[in-house]
Amino acid sequence: MRARFTLPARRQRAPLEHLVRDSYRWIYSRDGSGPPLLLIHGLSGSVRWWQRNIPVLSRSFTVYAVELQGFGGNRNGRPLPFRESADSLAAFMGALGIERAHIAGHSMGGHIAIYLAAYHPERVNRLVLAAPSGMLRRGLPHMVLRLATHGRYEAPSFVPTVVMDALRAGPVNLLLAARAILRDDVETLLQSISAPTLVIAGERDALVPPGVSASLAAAIKAARFVVLKGAAHNLMWDRHTAFNQAVLEFLQEGSAAYPAGGPGAESAARATSAYVEDRDGSPAPEEASG
C-alpha cells in the first residue's frame, strides 16, 4: 500500500520569540521551567523538528529551541560558519542571562554544539549529540547518494515537515550548509570537550551511520554512546520515546553534579555504551560496557 502524506497539523502554542543583538538575530521557542536546555536543529530544520520532544523535556527543563540563521523562520540570510554559529549561540545565552545550559544538537546542530562546547566550555553543562555531523569525510555526490536511501527508513509522518522546511530554507542555503558540513572535520576539537557527553545514533541512519557516531564518541573524554534500535537519521522523531528517556536520564543524572565550575570527575561515564529499543512504545535501555 502506498503511504499517504498529509501536511503536519498546526498545534496551538505560543508564537516564536525574536531577539536581535548586535549583528545577530535569533528566533526561538521557550517552554517549561527548570535548568536551561538549548536545542539546536539540523540541516534544513526548524523548531518543529523537536515537537515530539519539547513537551516531555519541558517538564524538567526550561527548553529553548532556536532556528539557525538561514533556516526556519530565520531563513532571510545565509547560514553562518560553524564557529560563528557557536559564537552566536553563546551570545544568545548571554543576552537571555543564561550562564550555563545543557546543549542538545541534532545532525548539523550537533556539529555546531561541538564548536560551542570546544570554544565556549563555560556555557556548556552537559552535551547531547544526536547523529552529529562533523566526521563524514565524504564528497557532495556521496552525500546525495546517501540522501537517496535516507527516506527508506524515515517515519512517513516526518516527511512533510522535512519537505516544508527544506522549501523554506531554499536550495542555496541547503547547498551552502551541506558543503560546509562535508568540508569541516571536528576531530581536533573533540579532545578539548570537557563536558559530560551523550552521543546518540540511529541504528538505520543512512546519513550519519552508527559507526561514525561511535568513532566521534570515542574521541571525547567523558562520552557515552547510545544506539536507538530501528531509528533512522531523525531519531528524535521516529523513536521519540526512547530518545526522550535517554536524554532525560542523562541530563537529570548531572542536575546537581556541578551547578557551578567545571564538570568535575566524569571518568565513570567514559567508554559506556547502550542499546535502546522501543517495546510497545516504552523504551528499555540495556547497557553493556564497551
PDB file of C-alpha atoms in Angstrom:
ATOM      1  CA  MET A   1       0.000   0.000   0.000  1.00  0.00           C
ATOM      2  CA  ARG A   2       1.327   3.424  -0.930  1.00  0.00           C
ATOM      3  CA  ALA A   3       1.924   5.717   2.036  1.00  0.00           C
ATOM      4  CA  ARG A   4      -0.222   8.840   2.212  1.00  0.00           C
ATOM      5  CA  PHE A   5       1.401  12.064   3.321  1.00  0.00           C
ATOM      6  CA  THR A   6      -0.526  14.880   4.938  1.00  0.00           C
ATOM      7  CA  LEU A   7       0.630  18.312   5.943  1.00  0.00           C
ATOM      8  CA  PRO A   8       1.684  18.489   9.598  1.00  0.00           C
ATOM      9  CA  ALA A   9      -1.079  19.752  11.834  1.00  0.00           C
ATOM     10  CA  ARG A  10      -0.566  23.148  13.402  1.00  0.00           C
ATOM     11  CA  ARG A  11      -0.544  22.919  17.174  1.00  0.00           C
ATOM     12  CA  GLN A  12      -1.777  25.738  19.347  1.00  0.00           C
ATOM     13  CA  ARG A  13       1.304  27.110  21.045  1.00  0.00           C
ATOM     14  CA  ALA A  14       2.916  30.405  21.885  1.00  0.00           C
ATOM     15  CA  PRO A  15       4.416  32.228  18.891  1.00  0.00           C
ATOM     16  CA  LEU A  16       8.166  32.071  18.396  1.00  0.00           C
ATOM     17  CA  GLU A  17      10.121  34.795  20.130  1.00  0.00           C
ATOM     18  CA  HIS A  18      12.525  37.162  18.361  1.00  0.00           C
ATOM     19  CA  LEU A  19      15.721  38.671  19.727  1.00  0.00           C
ATOM     20  CA  VAL A  20      18.162  40.984  17.944  1.00  0.00           C
ATOM     21  CA  ARG A  21      21.522  41.900  19.444  1.00  0.00           C
ATOM     22  CA  ASP A  22      24.490  43.411  17.601  1.00  0.00           C
ATOM     23  CA  SER A  23      24.674  41.645  14.216  1.00  0.00           C
ATOM     24  CA  TYR A  24      22.745  38.554  15.305  1.00  0.00           C
ATOM     25  CA  ARG A  25      19.049  37.764  15.028  1.00  0.00           C
ATOM     26  CA  TRP A  26      17.557  34.820  16.867  1.00  0.00           C
ATOM     27  CA  ILE A  27      14.160  33.191  16.546  1.00  0.00           C
ATOM     28  CA  TYR A  28      13.349  30.684  19.248  1.00  0.00           C
ATOM     29  CA  SER A  29      10.725  28.990  21.386  1.00  0.00           C
ATOM     30  CA  ARG A  30      10.754  28.813  25.168  1.00  0.00           C
ATOM     31  CA  ASP A  31       8.849  26.150  27.105  1.00  0.00           C
ATOM     32  CA  GLY A  32       8.751  24.791  30.637  1.00  0.00           C
ATOM     33  CA  SER A  33      10.701  25.647  33.748  1.00  0.00           C
ATOM     34  CA  GLY A  34      13.837  24.377  35.402  1.00  0.00           C
ATOM     35  CA  PRO A  35      17.505  24.290  34.371  1.00  0.00           C
ATOM     36  CA  PRO A  36      18.036  25.643  30.838  1.00  0.00           C
ATOM     37  CA  LEU A  37      18.288  23.248  27.890  1.00  0.00           C
ATOM     38  CA  LEU A  38      19.159  24.573  24.426  1.00  0.00           C
ATOM     39  CA  LEU A  39      18.071  22.549  21.359  1.00  0.00           C
ATOM     40  CA  ILE A  40      19.855  23.054  18.011  1.00  0.00           C
ATOM     41  CA  HIS A  41      18.230  21.631  14.867  1.00  0.00           C
ATOM     42  CA  GLY A  42      19.993  20.140  11.863  1.00  0.00           C
ATOM     43  CA  LEU A  43      20.287  20.931   8.152  1.00  0.00           C
ATOM     44  CA  SER A  44      17.034  22.394   6.744  1.00  0.00           C
ATOM     45  CA  GLY A  45      15.469  22.092  10.194  1.00  0.00           C
ATOM     46  CA  SER A  46      13.356  24.275  12.443  1.00  0.00           C
ATOM     47  CA  VAL A  47      11.844  24.319  15.914  1.00  0.00           C
ATOM     48  CA  ARG A  48       9.169  21.952  14.582  1.00  0.00           C
ATOM     49  CA  TRP A  49      11.685  19.110  14.415  1.00  0.00           C
ATOM     50  CA  TRP A  50      11.578  18.956  18.220  1.00  0.00           C
ATOM     51  CA  GLN A  51       7.790  18.906  18.603  1.00  0.00           C
ATOM     52  CA  ARG A  52       7.811  15.318  19.907  1.00  0.00           C
ATOM     53  CA  ASN A  53      10.496  16.145  22.461  1.00  0.00           C
ATOM     54  CA  ILE A  54       9.760  19.604  23.869  1.00  0.00           C
ATOM     55  CA  PRO A  55       6.503  18.601  25.651  1.00  0.00           C
ATOM     56  CA  VAL A  56       8.389  15.903  27.575  1.00  0.00           C
ATOM     57  CA  LEU A  57      11.704  17.691  28.139  1.00  0.00           C
ATOM     58  CA  SER A  58       9.990  20.892  29.273  1.00  0.00           C
ATOM     59  CA  ARG A  59       8.526  19.089  32.289  1.00  0.00           C
ATOM     60  CA  SER A  60      12.011  19.106  33.794  1.00  0.00           C
ATOM     61  CA  PHE A  61      13.813  21.927  31.979  1.00  0.00           C
ATOM     62  CA  THR A  62      13.329  25.373  30.512  1.00  0.00           C
ATOM     63  CA  VAL A  63      13.704  24.379  26.872  1.00  0.00           C
ATOM     64  CA  TYR A  64      14.964  26.892  24.325  1.00  0.00           C
ATOM     65  CA  ALA A  65      14.768  25.705  20.702  1.00  0.00           C
ATOM     66  CA  VAL A  66      16.489  28.044  18.243  1.00  0.00           C
ATOM     67  CA  GLU A  67      16.057  28.452  14.495  1.00  0.00           C
ATOM     68  CA  LEU A  68      19.509  28.873  12.993  1.00  0.00           C
ATOM     69  CA  GLN A  69      20.264  31.663  10.554  1.00  0.00           C
ATOM     70  CA  GLY A  70      19.294  30.547   7.055  1.00  0.00           C
ATOM     71  CA  PHE A  71      16.576  28.155   8.228  1.00  0.00           C
ATOM     72  CA  GLY A  72      13.011  28.085   9.522  1.00  0.00           C
ATOM     73  CA  GLY A  73      11.647  31.495  10.360  1.00  0.00           C
ATOM     74  CA  ASN A  74      15.222  32.823  10.338  1.00  0.00           C
ATOM     75  CA  ARG A  75      15.763  31.980   6.674  1.00  0.00           C
ATOM     76  CA  ASN A  76      16.365  35.544   5.439  1.00  0.00           C
ATOM     77  CA  GLY A  77      20.135  35.249   5.450  1.00  0.00           C
ATOM     78  CA  ARG A  78      22.885  32.784   4.679  1.00  0.00           C
ATOM     79  CA  PRO A  79      23.926  30.041   7.115  1.00  0.00           C
ATOM     80  CA  LEU A  80      26.756  31.082   9.415  1.00  0.00           C
ATOM     81  CA  PRO A  81      30.087  29.209   9.555  1.00  0.00           C
ATOM     82  CA  PHE A  82      30.174  26.689  12.391  1.00  0.00           C
ATOM     83  CA  ARG A  83      32.469  28.721  14.649  1.00  0.00           C
ATOM     84  CA  GLU A  84      30.355  31.845  14.155  1.00  0.00           C
ATOM     85  CA  SER A  85      27.174  29.861  14.808  1.00  0.00           C
ATOM     86  CA  ALA A  86      28.678  28.722  18.109  1.00  0.00           C
ATOM     87  CA  ASP A  87      29.682  32.291  18.962  1.00  0.00           C
ATOM     88  CA  SER A  88      26.155  33.413  18.079  1.00  0.00           C
ATOM     89  CA  LEU A  89      24.581  30.848  20.405  1.00  0.00           C
ATOM     90  CA  ALA A  90      26.930  31.842  23.225  1.00  0.00           C
ATOM     91  CA  ALA A  91      25.834  35.451  22.651  1.00  0.00           C
ATOM     92  CA  PHE A  92      22.197  34.312  22.621  1.00  0.00           C
ATOM     93  CA  MET A  93      22.635  32.719  26.021  1.00  0.00           C
ATOM     94  CA  GLY A  94      24.304  35.843  27.336  1.00  0.00           C
ATOM     95  CA  ALA A  95      21.523  38.062  26.010  1.00  0.00           C
ATOM     96  CA  LEU A  96      18.958  35.977  27.909  1.00  0.00           C
ATOM     97  CA  GLY A  97      21.045  35.882  31.077  1.00  0.00           C
ATOM     98  CA  ILE A  98      21.761  32.144  30.768  1.00  0.00           C
ATOM     99  CA  GLU A  99      25.167  31.474  32.297  1.00  0.00           C
ATOM    100  CA  ARG A 100      25.276  27.737  31.564  1.00  0.00           C
ATOM    101  CA  ALA A 101      22.910  25.311  29.885  1.00  0.00           C
ATOM    102  CA  HIS A 102      22.597  21.750  28.757  1.00  0.00           C
ATOM    103  CA  ILE A 103      23.100  21.686  24.986  1.00  0.00           C
ATOM    104  CA  ALA A 104      21.486  19.178  22.597  1.00  0.00           C
ATOM    105  CA  GLY A 105      22.113  19.259  18.864  1.00  0.00           C
ATOM    106  CA  HIS A 106      20.913  17.048  16.033  1.00  0.00           C
ATOM    107  CA  SER A 107      22.995  16.383  12.900  1.00  0.00           C
ATOM    108  CA  MET A 108      24.384  19.776  11.799  1.00  0.00           C
ATOM    109  CA  GLY A 109      23.108  21.110  15.126  1.00  0.00           C
ATOM    110  CA  GLY A 110      25.349  18.583  16.858  1.00  0.00           C
ATOM    111  CA  HIS A 111      28.218  19.789  14.681  1.00  0.00           C
ATOM    112  CA  ILE A 112      27.602  23.343  15.927  1.00  0.00           C
ATOM    113  CA  ALA A 113      27.204  22.094  19.513  1.00  0.00           C
ATOM    114  CA  ILE A 114      30.700  20.591  19.310  1.00  0.00           C
ATOM    115  CA  TYR A 115      32.090  24.020  18.424  1.00  0.00           C
ATOM    116  CA  LEU A 116      30.108  25.574  21.266  1.00  0.00           C
ATOM    117  CA  ALA A 117      31.480  23.060  23.774  1.00  0.00           C
ATOM    118  CA  ALA A 118      35.037  23.456  22.463  1.00  0.00           C
ATOM    119  CA  TYR A 119      35.190  27.256  22.250  1.00  0.00           C
ATOM    120  CA  HIS A 120      32.722  28.230  24.975  1.00  0.00           C
ATOM    121  CA  PRO A 121      33.080  25.469  27.599  1.00  0.00           C
ATOM    122  CA  GLU A 122      31.940  27.835  30.333  1.00  0.00           C
ATOM    123  CA  ARG A 123      28.493  27.886  28.682  1.00  0.00           C
ATOM    124  CA  VAL A 124      28.004  24.113  28.496  1.00  0.00           C
ATOM    125  CA  ASN A 125      26.770  21.955  31.344  1.00  0.00           C
ATOM    126  CA  ARG A 126      26.035  18.611  29.667  1.00  0.00           C
ATOM    127  CA  LEU A 127      26.160  17.892  25.953  1.00  0.00           C
ATOM    128  CA  VAL A 128      23.874  15.680  23.845  1.00  0.00           C
ATOM    129  CA  LEU A 129      24.935  14.948  20.256  1.00  0.00           C
ATOM    130  CA  ALA A 130      22.236  13.192  18.219  1.00  0.00           C
ATOM    131  CA  ALA A 131      23.569  11.750  14.950  1.00  0.00           C
ATOM    132  CA  PRO A 132      26.093  14.604  14.747  1.00  0.00           C
ATOM    133  CA  SER A 133      27.862  15.530  11.542  1.00  0.00           C
ATOM    134  CA  GLY A 134      31.485  16.600  11.700  1.00  0.00           C
ATOM    135  CA  MET A 135      33.302  13.398  10.734  1.00  0.00           C
ATOM    136  CA  LEU A 136      31.589  12.369   7.500  1.00  0.00           C
ATOM    137  CA  ARG A 137      34.669  12.834   5.276  1.00  0.00           C
ATOM    138  CA  ARG A 138      32.752  12.310   2.065  1.00  0.00           C
ATOM    139  CA  GLY A 139      32.142  14.424  -1.008  1.00  0.00           C
ATOM    140  CA  LEU A 140      28.863  16.038  -2.010  1.00  0.00           C
ATOM    141  CA  PRO A 141      27.997  13.326  -4.604  1.00  0.00           C
ATOM    142  CA  HIS A 142      28.300  10.664  -1.905  1.00  0.00           C
ATOM    143  CA  MET A 143      26.024  12.668   0.362  1.00  0.00           C
ATOM    144  CA  VAL A 144      23.453  12.925  -2.433  1.00  0.00           C
ATOM    145  CA  LEU A 145      23.530   9.132  -2.786  1.00  0.00           C
ATOM    146  CA  ARG A 146      23.041   8.813   0.963  1.00  0.00           C
ATOM    147  CA  LEU A 147      20.063  11.132   0.755  1.00  0.00           C
ATOM    148  CA  ALA A 148      18.564   8.883  -1.920  1.00  0.00           C
ATOM    149  CA  THR A 149      18.442   5.998   0.575  1.00  0.00           C
ATOM    150  CA  HIS A 150      17.726   8.224   3.560  1.00  0.00           C
ATOM    151  CA  GLY A 151      13.951   8.225   3.134  1.00  0.00           C
ATOM    152  CA  ARG A 152      13.629   4.445   3.102  1.00  0.00           C
ATOM    153  CA  TYR A 153      13.905   4.343   6.878  1.00  0.00           C
ATOM    154  CA  GLU A 154      12.396   7.686   7.908  1.00  0.00           C
ATOM    155  CA  ALA A 155       8.967   7.869   9.532  1.00  0.00           C
ATOM    156  CA  PRO A 156       6.430   8.874   6.832  1.00  0.00           C
ATOM    157  CA  SER A 157       4.833  11.286   9.306  1.00  0.00           C
ATOM    158  CA  PHE A 158       8.041  13.334   9.350  1.00  0.00           C
ATOM    159  CA  VAL A 159       8.411  13.718   5.576  1.00  0.00           C
ATOM    160  CA  PRO A 160       6.013  16.692   5.185  1.00  0.00           C
ATOM    161  CA  THR A 161       7.874  18.626   7.880  1.00  0.00           C
ATOM    162  CA  VAL A 162      11.227  17.960   6.201  1.00  0.00           C
ATOM    163  CA  VAL A 163       9.901  18.977   2.783  1.00  0.00           C
ATOM    164  CA  MET A 164       8.255  22.167   4.015  1.00  0.00           C
ATOM    165  CA  ASP A 165      11.314  23.277   5.976  1.00  0.00           C
ATOM    166  CA  ALA A 166      13.625  22.497   3.053  1.00  0.00           C
ATOM    167  CA  LEU A 167      11.450  24.625   0.772  1.00  0.00           C
ATOM    168  CA  ARG A 168      11.538  27.448   3.296  1.00  0.00           C
ATOM    169  CA  ALA A 169      15.339  27.333   3.533  1.00  0.00           C
ATOM    170  CA  GLY A 170      15.761  27.237  -0.243  1.00  0.00           C
ATOM    171  CA  PRO A 171      18.320  25.407  -2.413  1.00  0.00           C
ATOM    172  CA  VAL A 172      21.129  27.933  -1.939  1.00  0.00           C
ATOM    173  CA  ASN A 173      21.116  27.732   1.860  1.00  0.00           C
ATOM    174  CA  LEU A 174      20.820  23.947   1.749  1.00  0.00           C
ATOM    175  CA  LEU A 175      23.774  23.657  -0.631  1.00  0.00           C
ATOM    176  CA  LEU A 176      25.944  26.072   1.353  1.00  0.00           C
ATOM    177  CA  ALA A 177      25.260  24.248   4.610  1.00  0.00           C
ATOM    178  CA  ALA A 178      25.763  20.778   3.104  1.00  0.00           C
ATOM    179  CA  ARG A 179      29.063  21.837   1.552  1.00  0.00           C
ATOM    180  CA  ALA A 180      30.230  23.304   4.873  1.00  0.00           C
ATOM    181  CA  ILE A 181      29.360  20.061   6.674  1.00  0.00           C
ATOM    182  CA  LEU A 182      31.403  17.965   4.264  1.00  0.00           C
ATOM    183  CA  ARG A 183      34.394  20.311   4.249  1.00  0.00           C
ATOM    184  CA  ASP A 184      34.720  20.513   8.025  1.00  0.00           C
ATOM    185  CA  ASP A 185      36.186  17.917  10.385  1.00  0.00           C
ATOM    186  CA  VAL A 186      35.772  18.277  14.142  1.00  0.00           C
ATOM    187  CA  GLU A 187      38.219  15.553  15.185  1.00  0.00           C
ATOM    188  CA  THR A 188      40.790  18.026  16.515  1.00  0.00           C
ATOM    189  CA  LEU A 189      38.114  19.698  18.666  1.00  0.00           C
ATOM    190  CA  LEU A 190      36.765  16.566  20.331  1.00  0.00           C
ATOM    191  CA  GLN A 191      39.616  16.037  22.779  1.00  0.00           C
ATOM    192  CA  SER A 192      39.116  19.547  24.143  1.00  0.00           C
ATOM    193  CA  ILE A 193      35.493  18.880  25.148  1.00  0.00           C
ATOM    194  CA  SER A 194      35.287  18.590  28.928  1.00  0.00           C
ATOM    195  CA  ALA A 195      31.502  18.465  29.321  1.00  0.00           C
ATOM    196  CA  PRO A 196      29.946  15.055  30.027  1.00  0.00           C
ATOM    197  CA  THR A 197      28.569  13.993  26.665  1.00  0.00           C
ATOM    198  CA  LEU A 198      25.900  11.628  25.367  1.00  0.00           C
ATOM    199  CA  VAL A 199      26.198  10.619  21.703  1.00  0.00           C
ATOM    200  CA  ILE A 200      23.031   9.059  20.258  1.00  0.00           C
ATOM    201  CA  ALA A 201      22.950   7.164  16.960  1.00  0.00           C
ATOM    202  CA  GLY A 202      20.139   5.665  14.927  1.00  0.00           C
ATOM    203  CA  GLU A 203      20.562   2.008  14.018  1.00  0.00           C
ATOM    204  CA  ARG A 204      19.323   2.664  10.456  1.00  0.00           C
ATOM    205  CA  ASP A 205      20.845   6.097   9.934  1.00  0.00           C
ATOM    206  CA  ALA A 206      21.927   6.318   6.287  1.00  0.00           C
ATOM    207  CA  LEU A 207      23.372   9.840   6.590  1.00  0.00           C
ATOM    208  CA  VAL A 208      25.460   9.532   9.756  1.00  0.00           C
ATOM    209  CA  PRO A 209      25.984   5.785  10.224  1.00  0.00           C
ATOM    210  CA  PRO A 210      26.303   4.492  13.809  1.00  0.00           C
ATOM    211  CA  GLY A 211      29.972   3.679  13.254  1.00  0.00           C
ATOM    212  CA  VAL A 212      30.735   7.330  12.563  1.00  0.00           C
ATOM    213  CA  SER A 213      28.953   8.403  15.744  1.00  0.00           C
ATOM    214  CA  ALA A 214      30.781   5.701  17.708  1.00  0.00           C
ATOM    215  CA  SER A 215      34.156   6.994  16.498  1.00  0.00           C
ATOM    216  CA  LEU A 216      33.176  10.521  17.429  1.00  0.00           C
ATOM    217  CA  ALA A 217      32.096   9.432  20.916  1.00  0.00           C
ATOM    218  CA  ALA A 218      35.346   7.530  21.448  1.00  0.00           C
ATOM    219  CA  ALA A 219      37.332  10.728  20.879  1.00  0.00           C
ATOM    220  CA  ILE A 220      35.539  12.659  23.655  1.00  0.00           C
ATOM    221  CA  LYS A 221      36.960  12.288  27.162  1.00  0.00           C
ATOM    222  CA  ALA A 222      33.698  11.677  29.023  1.00  0.00           C
ATOM    223  CA  ALA A 223      31.246  10.358  26.460  1.00  0.00           C
ATOM    224  CA  ARG A 224      28.564   7.709  26.409  1.00  0.00           C
ATOM    225  CA  PHE A 225      27.329   6.146  23.215  1.00  0.00           C
ATOM    226  CA  VAL A 226      23.728   5.027  22.677  1.00  0.00           C
ATOM    227  CA  VAL A 227      22.163   3.343  19.641  1.00  0.00           C
ATOM    228  CA  LEU A 228      18.392   3.560  19.205  1.00  0.00           C
ATOM    229  CA  LYS A 229      17.091   0.369  17.636  1.00  0.00           C
ATOM    230  CA  GLY A 230      15.244   0.893  14.358  1.00  0.00           C
ATOM    231  CA  ALA A 231      15.867   4.643  14.337  1.00  0.00           C
ATOM    232  CA  ALA A 232      16.871   6.494  11.185  1.00  0.00           C
ATOM    233  CA  HIS A 233      18.637   9.861  10.987  1.00  0.00           C
ATOM    234  CA  ASN A 234      15.807  11.904  12.505  1.00  0.00           C
ATOM    235  CA  LEU A 235      15.813   9.701  15.570  1.00  0.00           C
ATOM    236  CA  MET A 236      14.319  12.277  17.934  1.00  0.00           C
ATOM    237  CA  TRP A 237      11.132  11.992  15.847  1.00  0.00           C
ATOM    238  CA  ASP A 238      10.744   8.356  14.853  1.00  0.00           C
ATOM    239  CA  ARG A 239      11.984   6.931  18.191  1.00  0.00           C
ATOM    240  CA  HIS A 240      10.984   9.869  20.343  1.00  0.00           C
ATOM    241  CA  THR A 241      10.011   7.827  23.407  1.00  0.00           C
ATOM    242  CA  ALA A 242      13.415   6.160  23.688  1.00  0.00           C
ATOM    243  CA  PHE A 243      15.188   9.381  22.715  1.00  0.00           C
ATOM    244  CA  ASN A 244      13.402  11.440  25.360  1.00  0.00           C
ATOM    245  CA  GLN A 245      14.098   8.920  28.095  1.00  0.00           C
ATOM    246  CA  ALA A 246      17.784   8.614  27.191  1.00  0.00           C
ATOM    247  CA  VAL A 247      18.198  12.398  27.195  1.00  0.00           C
ATOM    248  CA  LEU A 248      16.248  12.918  30.427  1.00  0.00           C
ATOM    249  CA  GLU A 249      18.155  10.233  32.303  1.00  0.00           C
ATOM    250  CA  PHE A 250      21.487  11.635  31.170  1.00  0.00           C
ATOM    251  CA  LEU A 251      20.677  15.267  31.960  1.00  0.00           C
ATOM    252  CA  GLN A 252      18.937  14.599  35.274  1.00  0.00           C
ATOM    253  CA  GLU A 253      21.842  12.453  36.399  1.00  0.00           C
ATOM    254  CA  GLY A 254      24.026  15.558  36.401  1.00  0.00           C
ATOM    255  CA  SER A 255      21.423  18.090  37.522  1.00  0.00           C
ATOM    256  CA  ALA A 256      23.087  18.605  40.896  1.00  0.00           C
ATOM    257  CA  ALA A 257      26.565  17.416  39.998  1.00  0.00           C
ATOM    258  CA  TYR A 258      28.146  20.780  39.267  1.00  0.00           C
ATOM    259  CA  PRO A 259      25.877  23.828  39.385  1.00  0.00           C
ATOM    260  CA  ALA A 260      28.984  25.996  39.041  1.00  0.00           C
ATOM    261  CA  GLY A 261      32.504  25.449  37.791  1.00  0.00           C
ATOM    262  CA  GLY A 262      33.731  22.607  35.636  1.00  0.00           C
ATOM    263  CA  PRO A 263      32.145  19.221  35.108  1.00  0.00           C
ATOM    264  CA  GLY A 264      34.465  17.531  37.571  1.00  0.00           C
ATOM    265  CA  ALA A 265      35.252  13.820  37.609  1.00  0.00           C
ATOM    266  CA  GLU A 266      33.240  12.056  34.954  1.00  0.00           C
ATOM    267  CA  SER A 267      35.559   9.156  34.232  1.00  0.00           C
ATOM    268  CA  ALA A 268      32.777   6.716  35.076  1.00  0.00           C
ATOM    269  CA  ALA A 269      30.931   7.914  32.004  1.00  0.00           C
ATOM    270  CA  ARG A 270      33.825   7.140  29.729  1.00  0.00           C
ATOM    271  CA  ALA A 271      33.561   4.268  27.257  1.00  0.00           C
ATOM    272  CA  THR A 272      29.999   3.433  28.228  1.00  0.00           C
ATOM    273  CA  SER A 273      27.602   2.289  25.531  1.00  0.00           C
ATOM    274  CA  ALA A 274      23.946   1.362  25.428  1.00  0.00           C
ATOM    275  CA  TYR A 275      21.431  -0.147  23.070  1.00  0.00           C
ATOM    276  CA  VAL A 276      17.926   1.240  23.454  1.00  0.00           C
ATOM    277  CA  GLU A 277      14.748  -0.008  21.845  1.00  0.00           C
ATOM    278  CA  ASP A 278      11.056   0.771  21.978  1.00  0.00           C
ATOM    279  CA  ARG A 279       8.801  -2.037  23.152  1.00  0.00           C
ATOM    280  CA  ASP A 280       5.119  -1.154  22.879  1.00  0.00           C
ATOM    281  CA  GLY A 281       6.115   2.488  22.993  1.00  0.00           C
ATOM    282  CA  SER A 282       8.212   2.115  26.141  1.00  0.00           C
ATOM    283  CA  PRO A 283      11.996   2.411  25.976  1.00  0.00           C
ATOM    284  CA  ALA A 284      14.052  -0.334  27.563  1.00  0.00           C
ATOM    285  CA  PRO A 285      17.727   0.556  27.960  1.00  0.00           C
ATOM    286  CA  GLU A 286      20.135  -2.333  28.021  1.00  0.00           C
ATOM    287  CA  GLU A 287      23.634  -1.208  28.926  1.00  0.00           C
ATOM    288  CA  ALA A 288      26.805  -3.054  28.159  1.00  0.00           C
ATOM    289  CA  SER A 289      30.337  -1.939  28.806  1.00  0.00           C
ATOM    290  CA  GLY A 290      32.133  -1.040  25.619  1.00  0.00           C
TER     291      GLY A 290
END
